[in-house]
mmCIF file of C-alpha atoms in Angstrom:
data_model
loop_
_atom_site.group_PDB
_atom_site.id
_atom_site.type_symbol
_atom_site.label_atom_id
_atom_site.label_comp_id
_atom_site.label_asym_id
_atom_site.label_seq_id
_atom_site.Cartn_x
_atom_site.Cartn_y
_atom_site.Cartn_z
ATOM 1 C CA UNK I 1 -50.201 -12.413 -8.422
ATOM 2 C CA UNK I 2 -50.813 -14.261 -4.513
ATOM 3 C CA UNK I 3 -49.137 -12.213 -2.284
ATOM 4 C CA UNK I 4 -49.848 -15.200 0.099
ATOM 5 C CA UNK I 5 -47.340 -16.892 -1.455
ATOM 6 C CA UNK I 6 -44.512 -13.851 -1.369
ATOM 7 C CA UNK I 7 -42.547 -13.933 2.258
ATOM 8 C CA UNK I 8 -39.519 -11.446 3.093
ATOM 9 C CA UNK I 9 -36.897 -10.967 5.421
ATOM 10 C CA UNK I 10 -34.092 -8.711 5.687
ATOM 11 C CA UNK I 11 -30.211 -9.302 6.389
ATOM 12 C CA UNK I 12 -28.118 -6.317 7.083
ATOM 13 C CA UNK I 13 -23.511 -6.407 6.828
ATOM 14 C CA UNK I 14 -21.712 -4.775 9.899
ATOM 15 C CA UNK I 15 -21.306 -1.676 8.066
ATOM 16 C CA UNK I 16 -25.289 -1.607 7.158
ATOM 17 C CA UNK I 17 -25.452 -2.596 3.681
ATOM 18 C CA UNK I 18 -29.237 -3.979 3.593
ATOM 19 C CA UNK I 19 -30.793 -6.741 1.550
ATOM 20 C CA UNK I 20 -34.214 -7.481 1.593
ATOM 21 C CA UNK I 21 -34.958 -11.496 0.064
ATOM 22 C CA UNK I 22 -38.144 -12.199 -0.893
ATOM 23 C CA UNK I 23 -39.211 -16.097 -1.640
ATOM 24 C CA UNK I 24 -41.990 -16.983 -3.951
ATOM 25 C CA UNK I 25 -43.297 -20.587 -3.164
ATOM 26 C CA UNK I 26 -45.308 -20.701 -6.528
ATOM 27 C CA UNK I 27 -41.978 -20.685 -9.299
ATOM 28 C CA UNK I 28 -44.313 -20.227 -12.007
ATOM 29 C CA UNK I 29 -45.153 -16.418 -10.364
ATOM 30 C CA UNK I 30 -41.534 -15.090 -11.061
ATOM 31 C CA UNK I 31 -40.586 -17.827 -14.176
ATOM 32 C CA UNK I 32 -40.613 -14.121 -16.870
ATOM 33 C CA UNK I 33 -38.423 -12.256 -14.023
ATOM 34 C CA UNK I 34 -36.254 -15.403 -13.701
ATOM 35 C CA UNK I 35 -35.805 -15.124 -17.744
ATOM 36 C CA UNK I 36 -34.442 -11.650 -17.294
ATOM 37 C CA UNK I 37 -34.287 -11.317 -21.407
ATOM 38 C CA UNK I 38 -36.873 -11.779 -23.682
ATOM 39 C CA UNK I 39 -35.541 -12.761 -27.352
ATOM 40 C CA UNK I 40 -37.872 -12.435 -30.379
ATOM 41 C CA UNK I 41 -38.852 -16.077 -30.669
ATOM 42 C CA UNK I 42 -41.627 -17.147 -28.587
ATOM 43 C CA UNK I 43 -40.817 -13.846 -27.061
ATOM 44 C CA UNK I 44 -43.704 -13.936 -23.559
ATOM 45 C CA UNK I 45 -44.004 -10.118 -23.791
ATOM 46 C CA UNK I 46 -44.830 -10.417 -27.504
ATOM 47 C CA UNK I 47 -47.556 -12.755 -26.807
ATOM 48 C CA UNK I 48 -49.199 -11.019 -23.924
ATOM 49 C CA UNK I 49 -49.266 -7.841 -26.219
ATOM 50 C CA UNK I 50 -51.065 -9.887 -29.034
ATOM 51 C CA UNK I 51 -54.048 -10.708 -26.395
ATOM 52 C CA UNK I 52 -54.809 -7.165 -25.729
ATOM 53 C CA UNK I 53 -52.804 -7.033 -22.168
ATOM 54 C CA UNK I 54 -54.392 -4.225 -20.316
ATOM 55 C CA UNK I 55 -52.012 -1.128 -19.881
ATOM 56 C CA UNK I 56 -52.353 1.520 -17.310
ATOM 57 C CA UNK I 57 -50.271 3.803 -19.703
ATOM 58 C CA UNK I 58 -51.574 5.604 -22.635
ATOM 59 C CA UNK I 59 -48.406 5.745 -24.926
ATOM 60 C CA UNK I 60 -48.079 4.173 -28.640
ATOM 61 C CA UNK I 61 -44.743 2.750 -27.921
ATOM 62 C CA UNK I 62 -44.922 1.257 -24.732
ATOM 63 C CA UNK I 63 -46.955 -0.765 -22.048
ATOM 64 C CA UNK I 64 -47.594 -0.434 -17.965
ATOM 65 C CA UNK I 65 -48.549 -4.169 -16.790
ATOM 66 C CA UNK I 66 -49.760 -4.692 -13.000
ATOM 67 C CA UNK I 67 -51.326 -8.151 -13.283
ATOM 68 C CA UNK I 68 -49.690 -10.261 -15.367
ATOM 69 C CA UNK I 69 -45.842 -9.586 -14.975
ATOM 70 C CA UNK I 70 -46.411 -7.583 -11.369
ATOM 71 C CA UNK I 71 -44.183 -9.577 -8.891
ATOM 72 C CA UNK I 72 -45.824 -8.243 -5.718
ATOM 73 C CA UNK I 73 -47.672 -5.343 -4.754
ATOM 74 C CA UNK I 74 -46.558 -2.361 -5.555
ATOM 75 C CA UNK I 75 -44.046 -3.271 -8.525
ATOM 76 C CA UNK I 76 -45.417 -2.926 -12.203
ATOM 77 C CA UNK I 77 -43.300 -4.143 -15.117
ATOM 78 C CA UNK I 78 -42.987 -1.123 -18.230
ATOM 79 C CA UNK I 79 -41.980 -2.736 -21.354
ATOM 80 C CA UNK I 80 -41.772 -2.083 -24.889
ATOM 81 C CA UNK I 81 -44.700 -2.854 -27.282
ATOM 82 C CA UNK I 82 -41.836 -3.964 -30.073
ATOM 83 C CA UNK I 83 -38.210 -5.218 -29.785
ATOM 84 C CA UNK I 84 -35.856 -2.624 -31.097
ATOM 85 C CA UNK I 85 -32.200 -1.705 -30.864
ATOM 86 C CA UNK I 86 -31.166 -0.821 -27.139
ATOM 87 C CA UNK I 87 -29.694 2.755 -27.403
ATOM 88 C CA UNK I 88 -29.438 3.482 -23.306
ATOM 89 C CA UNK I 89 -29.409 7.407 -23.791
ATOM 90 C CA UNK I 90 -32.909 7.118 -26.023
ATOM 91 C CA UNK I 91 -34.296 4.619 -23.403
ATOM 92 C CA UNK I 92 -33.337 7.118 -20.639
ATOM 93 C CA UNK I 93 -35.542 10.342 -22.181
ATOM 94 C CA UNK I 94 -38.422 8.370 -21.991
ATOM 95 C CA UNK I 95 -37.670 7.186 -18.172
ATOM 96 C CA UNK I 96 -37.216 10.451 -17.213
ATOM 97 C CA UNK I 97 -40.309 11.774 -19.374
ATOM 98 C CA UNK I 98 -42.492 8.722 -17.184
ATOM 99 C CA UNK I 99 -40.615 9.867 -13.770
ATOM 100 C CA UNK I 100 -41.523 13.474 -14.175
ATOM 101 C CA UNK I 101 -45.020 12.017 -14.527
ATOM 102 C CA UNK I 102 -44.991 9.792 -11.721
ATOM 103 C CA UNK I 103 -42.527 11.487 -9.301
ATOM 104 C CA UNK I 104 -43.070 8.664 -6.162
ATOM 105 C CA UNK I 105 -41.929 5.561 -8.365
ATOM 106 C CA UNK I 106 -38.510 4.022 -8.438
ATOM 107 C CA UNK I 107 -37.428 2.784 -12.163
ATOM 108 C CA UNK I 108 -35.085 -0.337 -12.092
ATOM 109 C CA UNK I 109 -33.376 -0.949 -15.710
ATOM 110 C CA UNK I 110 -31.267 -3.691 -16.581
ATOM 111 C CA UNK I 111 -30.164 -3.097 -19.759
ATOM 112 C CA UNK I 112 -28.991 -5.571 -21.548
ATOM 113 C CA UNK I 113 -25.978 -8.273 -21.794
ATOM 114 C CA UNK I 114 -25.652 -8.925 -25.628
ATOM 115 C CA UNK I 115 -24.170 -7.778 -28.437
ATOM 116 C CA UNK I 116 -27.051 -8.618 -30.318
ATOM 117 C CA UNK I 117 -29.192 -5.959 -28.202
ATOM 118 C CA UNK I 118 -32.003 -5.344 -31.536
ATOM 119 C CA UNK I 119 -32.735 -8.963 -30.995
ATOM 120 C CA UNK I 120 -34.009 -8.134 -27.456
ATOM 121 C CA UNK I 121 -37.251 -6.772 -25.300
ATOM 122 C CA UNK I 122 -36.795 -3.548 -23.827
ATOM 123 C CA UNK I 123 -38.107 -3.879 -20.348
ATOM 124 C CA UNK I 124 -37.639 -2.167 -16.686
ATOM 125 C CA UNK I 125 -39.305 -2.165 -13.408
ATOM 126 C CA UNK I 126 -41.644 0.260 -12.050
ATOM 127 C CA UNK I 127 -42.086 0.363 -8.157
ATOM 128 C CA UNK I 128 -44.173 2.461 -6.059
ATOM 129 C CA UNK I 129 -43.871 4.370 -3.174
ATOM 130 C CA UNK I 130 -44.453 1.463 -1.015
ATOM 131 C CA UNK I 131 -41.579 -0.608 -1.973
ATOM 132 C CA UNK I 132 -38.173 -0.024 -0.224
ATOM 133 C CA UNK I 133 -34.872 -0.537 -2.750
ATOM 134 C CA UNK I 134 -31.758 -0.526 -0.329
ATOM 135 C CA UNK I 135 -29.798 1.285 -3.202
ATOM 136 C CA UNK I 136 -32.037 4.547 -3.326
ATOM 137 C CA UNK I 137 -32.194 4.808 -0.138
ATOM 138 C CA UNK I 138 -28.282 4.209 0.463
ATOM 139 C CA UNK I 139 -28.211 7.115 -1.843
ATOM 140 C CA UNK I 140 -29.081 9.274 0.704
ATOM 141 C CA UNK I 141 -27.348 8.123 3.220
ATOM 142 C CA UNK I 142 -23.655 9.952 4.378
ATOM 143 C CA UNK I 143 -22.062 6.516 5.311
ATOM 144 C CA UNK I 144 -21.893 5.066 1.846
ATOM 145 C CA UNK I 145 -23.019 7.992 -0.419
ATOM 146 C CA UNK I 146 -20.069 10.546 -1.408
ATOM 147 C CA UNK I 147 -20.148 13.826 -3.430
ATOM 148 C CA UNK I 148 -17.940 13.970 -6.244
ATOM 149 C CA UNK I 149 -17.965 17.144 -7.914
ATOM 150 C CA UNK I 150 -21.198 19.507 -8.063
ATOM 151 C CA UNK I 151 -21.201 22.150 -11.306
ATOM 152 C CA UNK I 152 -23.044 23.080 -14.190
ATOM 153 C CA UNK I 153 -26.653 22.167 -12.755
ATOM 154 C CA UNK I 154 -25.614 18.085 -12.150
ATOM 155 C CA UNK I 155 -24.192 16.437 -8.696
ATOM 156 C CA UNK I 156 -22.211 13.031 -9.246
ATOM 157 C CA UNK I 157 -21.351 10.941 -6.535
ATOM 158 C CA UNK I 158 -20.925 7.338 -5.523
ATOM 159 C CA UNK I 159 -21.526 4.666 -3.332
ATOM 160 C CA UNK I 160 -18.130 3.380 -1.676
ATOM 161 C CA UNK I 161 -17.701 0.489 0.000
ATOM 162 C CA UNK I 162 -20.859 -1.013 -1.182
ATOM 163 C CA UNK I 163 -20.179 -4.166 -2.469
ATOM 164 C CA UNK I 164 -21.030 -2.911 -6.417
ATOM 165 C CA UNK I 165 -19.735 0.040 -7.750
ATOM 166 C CA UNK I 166 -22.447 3.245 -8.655
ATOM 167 C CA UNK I 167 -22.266 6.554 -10.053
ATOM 168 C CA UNK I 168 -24.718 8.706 -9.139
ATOM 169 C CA UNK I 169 -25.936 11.878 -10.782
ATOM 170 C CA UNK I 170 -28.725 14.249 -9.075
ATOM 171 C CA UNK I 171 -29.746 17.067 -11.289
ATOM 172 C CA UNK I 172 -33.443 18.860 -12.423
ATOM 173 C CA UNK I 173 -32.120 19.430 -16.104
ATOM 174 C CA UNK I 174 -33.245 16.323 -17.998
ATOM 175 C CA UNK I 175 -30.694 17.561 -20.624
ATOM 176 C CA UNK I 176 -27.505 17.673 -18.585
ATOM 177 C CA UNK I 177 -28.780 14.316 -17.149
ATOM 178 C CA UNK I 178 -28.491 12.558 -20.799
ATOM 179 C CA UNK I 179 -25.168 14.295 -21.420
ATOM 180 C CA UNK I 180 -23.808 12.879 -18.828
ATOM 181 C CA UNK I 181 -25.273 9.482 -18.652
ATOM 182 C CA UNK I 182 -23.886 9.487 -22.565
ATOM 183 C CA UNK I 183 -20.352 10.052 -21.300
ATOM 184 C CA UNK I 184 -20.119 7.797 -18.825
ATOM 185 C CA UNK I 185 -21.333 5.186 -21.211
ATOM 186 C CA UNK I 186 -18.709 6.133 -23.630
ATOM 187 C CA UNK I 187 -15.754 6.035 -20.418
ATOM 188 C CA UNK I 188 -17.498 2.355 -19.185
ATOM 189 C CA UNK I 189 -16.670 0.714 -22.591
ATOM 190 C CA UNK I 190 -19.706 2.059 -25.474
ATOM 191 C CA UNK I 191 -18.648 1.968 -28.884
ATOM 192 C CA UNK I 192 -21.494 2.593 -31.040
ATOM 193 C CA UNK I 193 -19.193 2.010 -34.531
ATOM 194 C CA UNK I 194 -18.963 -1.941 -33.446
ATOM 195 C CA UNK I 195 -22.214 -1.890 -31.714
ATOM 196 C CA UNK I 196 -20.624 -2.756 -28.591
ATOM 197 C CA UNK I 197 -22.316 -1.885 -25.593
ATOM 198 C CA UNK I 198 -21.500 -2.054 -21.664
ATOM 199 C CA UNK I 199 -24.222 -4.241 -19.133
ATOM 200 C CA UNK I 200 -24.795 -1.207 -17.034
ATOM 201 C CA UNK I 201 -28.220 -1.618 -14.632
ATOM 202 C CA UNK I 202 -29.791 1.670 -13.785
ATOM 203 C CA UNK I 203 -31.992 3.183 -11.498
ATOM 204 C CA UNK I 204 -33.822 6.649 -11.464
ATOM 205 C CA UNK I 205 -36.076 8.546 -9.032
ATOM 206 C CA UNK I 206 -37.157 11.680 -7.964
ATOM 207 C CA UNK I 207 -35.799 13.597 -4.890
ATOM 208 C CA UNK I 208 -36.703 17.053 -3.893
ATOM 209 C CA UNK I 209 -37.907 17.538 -7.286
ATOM 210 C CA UNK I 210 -34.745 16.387 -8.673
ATOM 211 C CA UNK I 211 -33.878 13.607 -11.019
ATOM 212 C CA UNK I 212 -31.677 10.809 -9.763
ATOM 213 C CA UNK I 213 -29.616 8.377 -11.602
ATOM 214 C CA UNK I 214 -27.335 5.607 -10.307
ATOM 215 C CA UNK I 215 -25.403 3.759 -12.739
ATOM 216 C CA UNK I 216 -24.155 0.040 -11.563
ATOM 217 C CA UNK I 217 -21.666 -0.776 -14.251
ATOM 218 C CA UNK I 218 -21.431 -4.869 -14.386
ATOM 219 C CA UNK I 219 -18.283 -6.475 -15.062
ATOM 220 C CA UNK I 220 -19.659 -9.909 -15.623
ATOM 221 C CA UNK I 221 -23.108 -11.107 -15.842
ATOM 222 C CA UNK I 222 -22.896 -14.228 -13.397
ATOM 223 C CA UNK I 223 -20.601 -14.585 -10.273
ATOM 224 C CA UNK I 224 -18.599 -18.125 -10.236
ATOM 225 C CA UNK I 225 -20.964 -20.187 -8.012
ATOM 226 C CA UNK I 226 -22.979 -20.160 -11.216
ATOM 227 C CA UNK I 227 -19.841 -22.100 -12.694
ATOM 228 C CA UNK I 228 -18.908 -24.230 -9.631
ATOM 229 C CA UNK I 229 -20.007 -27.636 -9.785
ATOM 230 C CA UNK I 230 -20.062 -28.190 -6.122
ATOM 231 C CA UNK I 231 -21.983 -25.296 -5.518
ATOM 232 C CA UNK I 232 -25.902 -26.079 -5.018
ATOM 233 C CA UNK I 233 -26.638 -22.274 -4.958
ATOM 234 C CA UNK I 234 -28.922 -20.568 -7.834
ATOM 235 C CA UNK I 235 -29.212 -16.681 -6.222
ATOM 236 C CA UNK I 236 -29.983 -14.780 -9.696
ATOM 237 C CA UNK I 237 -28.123 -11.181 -9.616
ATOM 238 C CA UNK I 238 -30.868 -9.304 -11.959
ATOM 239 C CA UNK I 239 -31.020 -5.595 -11.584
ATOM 240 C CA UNK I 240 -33.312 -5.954 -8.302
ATOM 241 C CA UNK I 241 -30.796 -7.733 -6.716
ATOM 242 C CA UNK I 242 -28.249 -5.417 -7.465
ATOM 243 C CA UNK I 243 -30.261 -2.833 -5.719
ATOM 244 C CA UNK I 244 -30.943 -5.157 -2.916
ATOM 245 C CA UNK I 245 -33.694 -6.480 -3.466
ATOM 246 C CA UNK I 246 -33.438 -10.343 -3.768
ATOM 247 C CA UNK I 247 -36.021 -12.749 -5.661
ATOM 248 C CA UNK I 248 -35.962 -16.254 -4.947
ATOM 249 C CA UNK I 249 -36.866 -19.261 -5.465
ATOM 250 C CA UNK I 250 -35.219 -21.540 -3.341
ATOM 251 C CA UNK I 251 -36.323 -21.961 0.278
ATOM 252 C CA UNK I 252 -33.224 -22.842 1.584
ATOM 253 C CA UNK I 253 -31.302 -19.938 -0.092
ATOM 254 C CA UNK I 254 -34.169 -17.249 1.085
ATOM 255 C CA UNK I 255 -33.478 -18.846 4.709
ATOM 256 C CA UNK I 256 -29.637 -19.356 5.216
ATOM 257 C CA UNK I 257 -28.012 -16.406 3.065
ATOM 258 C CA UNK I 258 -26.148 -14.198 4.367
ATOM 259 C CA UNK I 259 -25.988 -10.293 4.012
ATOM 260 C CA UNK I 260 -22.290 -10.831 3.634
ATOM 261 C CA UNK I 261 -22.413 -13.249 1.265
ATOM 262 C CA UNK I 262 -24.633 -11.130 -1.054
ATOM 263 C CA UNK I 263 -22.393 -8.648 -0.984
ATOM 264 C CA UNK I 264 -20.061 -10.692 -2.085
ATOM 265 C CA UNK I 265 -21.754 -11.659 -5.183
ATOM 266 C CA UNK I 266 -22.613 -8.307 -5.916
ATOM 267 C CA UNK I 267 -19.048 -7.330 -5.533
ATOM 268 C CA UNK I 268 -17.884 -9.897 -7.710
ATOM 269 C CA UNK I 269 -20.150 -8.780 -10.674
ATOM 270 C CA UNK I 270 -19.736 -4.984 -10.397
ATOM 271 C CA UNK I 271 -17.097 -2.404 -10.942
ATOM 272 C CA UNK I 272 -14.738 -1.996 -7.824
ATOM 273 C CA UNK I 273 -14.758 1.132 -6.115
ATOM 274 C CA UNK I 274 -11.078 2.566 -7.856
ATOM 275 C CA UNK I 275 -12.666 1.712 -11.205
ATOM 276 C CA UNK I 276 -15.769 3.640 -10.581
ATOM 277 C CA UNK I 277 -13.157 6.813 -9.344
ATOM 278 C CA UNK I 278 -11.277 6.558 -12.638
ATOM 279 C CA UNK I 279 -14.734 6.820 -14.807
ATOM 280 C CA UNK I 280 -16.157 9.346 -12.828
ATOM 281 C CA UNK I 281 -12.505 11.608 -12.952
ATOM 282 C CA UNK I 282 -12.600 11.296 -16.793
ATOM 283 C CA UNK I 283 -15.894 12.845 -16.744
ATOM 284 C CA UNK I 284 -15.465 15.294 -14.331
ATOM 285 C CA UNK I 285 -12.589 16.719 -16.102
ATOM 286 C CA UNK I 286 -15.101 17.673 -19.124
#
């Protein structure tokens, strides 16, 4: 990692949705972020595993990088030390099990976009107290964040008028937490009979000693400027990005977009706001 080579600036929409971009001049630094999935041939993680990787975690199952896959200061990558099938709730225990161990990090989960999910790395982002993710801290805040329903030891909410849809559960009962999370993946499209699974990106953290969870259900993986000829754009929309925090690449890009047209991407990827109502009534009814 050169931080020298890691600049940021922030763009902020009328309504104050923030975006922080950060450009790395040296590609090669974010080239395993950029890959987003790591399959099981010539899989990176696989490799760096083999040749004794150093791990600040003591756990059988999985690894803490901050040197070889750390992005910039402050952000470690957690990944698993063997590709199995991607069962969100399971994945989610263990989060929360690491969170309640390190209560001043931010977890960033993409999950994953195949069907073929046992033929994939499990991987998320760990970042300290240091790093800002708009998201979490829009979480908090009374313009965009709204209280749904708040029962049974477990607050949902949601952001509106974001530009991408989240649900957002607060409680300090692990248990309820997982019950939840399980519906909601069953009302977002889950079918565990035909292995069918919805690309949800997740974040967790710890707030007055509760557990936080927002859910960013994603429609589609890529916007259409990945599909438009004409268009000389390549903004990746990975699950930092959909928390606003923007890795790139391309000078021009870090220097000329837009906090409008980020939202816009995000938008276009995510659940719209009337969606994310309808899954949150069906669970609220329970």
């Amino acid at each position: 990692m050169d931080n020298n080579k890691v600049t940021t600036r922030n763009v902020v929409t009328e309504s104050g949705i923030n975006f922080i971009l950060q450009y790395y001049s040296n590609e090669a630094q974010i080239k395993g972020y950029h890959q987003q999935e790591f399959a099981r041939k010539d899989c990176l993680l696989c490799k760096d595993i083999d040749n004794k990787i150093n791990s600040t975690l003591d756990h059988p199952n999985y690894v803490l990088d901050d040197t070889t896959h750390s992005l910039f200061e402050g952000h470690q990558l957690l990944f698993a030390k063997k590709h199995a099938e991607e069962f969100l709730t399971g994945r989610v225990r263990f989060l929360l099990d690491f969170l309640a161990n390190h209560k001043k990090h931010t977890l960033a989960y993409g999950g994953s976009k195949n069907s073929t999910i046992k033929n994939f790395h499990f991987t998320c982002h760990v970042l300290n107290e240091q790093v800002e993710l708009p998201l979490k801290d829009s979480c908090s805040n009374p313009n965009f964040y709204k209280t749904i329903s708040n029962k049974e030891d477990i607050e949902i909410g949601e952001l509106e008028h974001y530009g991408r849809g989240a649900v957002v559960l607060k409680s300090n009962n692990e248990e309820k937490l997982t019950e939840q999370l399980y519906e909601l993946e069953k009302h977002i499209g889950v079918n565990y009979a035909n292995n069918k699974h919805p690309f949800i990106n997740l974040y967790l953290w710890m707030e007055d000693d509760q557990f936080c969870i927002a859910l960013v259900p994603r429609a589609v993986y890529k916007p259409s400027e990945y599909y438009d000829e004409n268009n000389a754009w390549d903004i990746p929309i990975g699950v930092l990005e959909m928390g606003g925090l923007f890795i790139m690449k391309n000078h021009d890009e870090f220097m000329h977009t837009s906090a409008d047209f980020l939202k816009k991407l995000c938008d276009e990827v995510s659940f719209n706001d009337e969606h994310i109502k309808e899954i949150i009534a069906h669970v609220d009814q329970k």
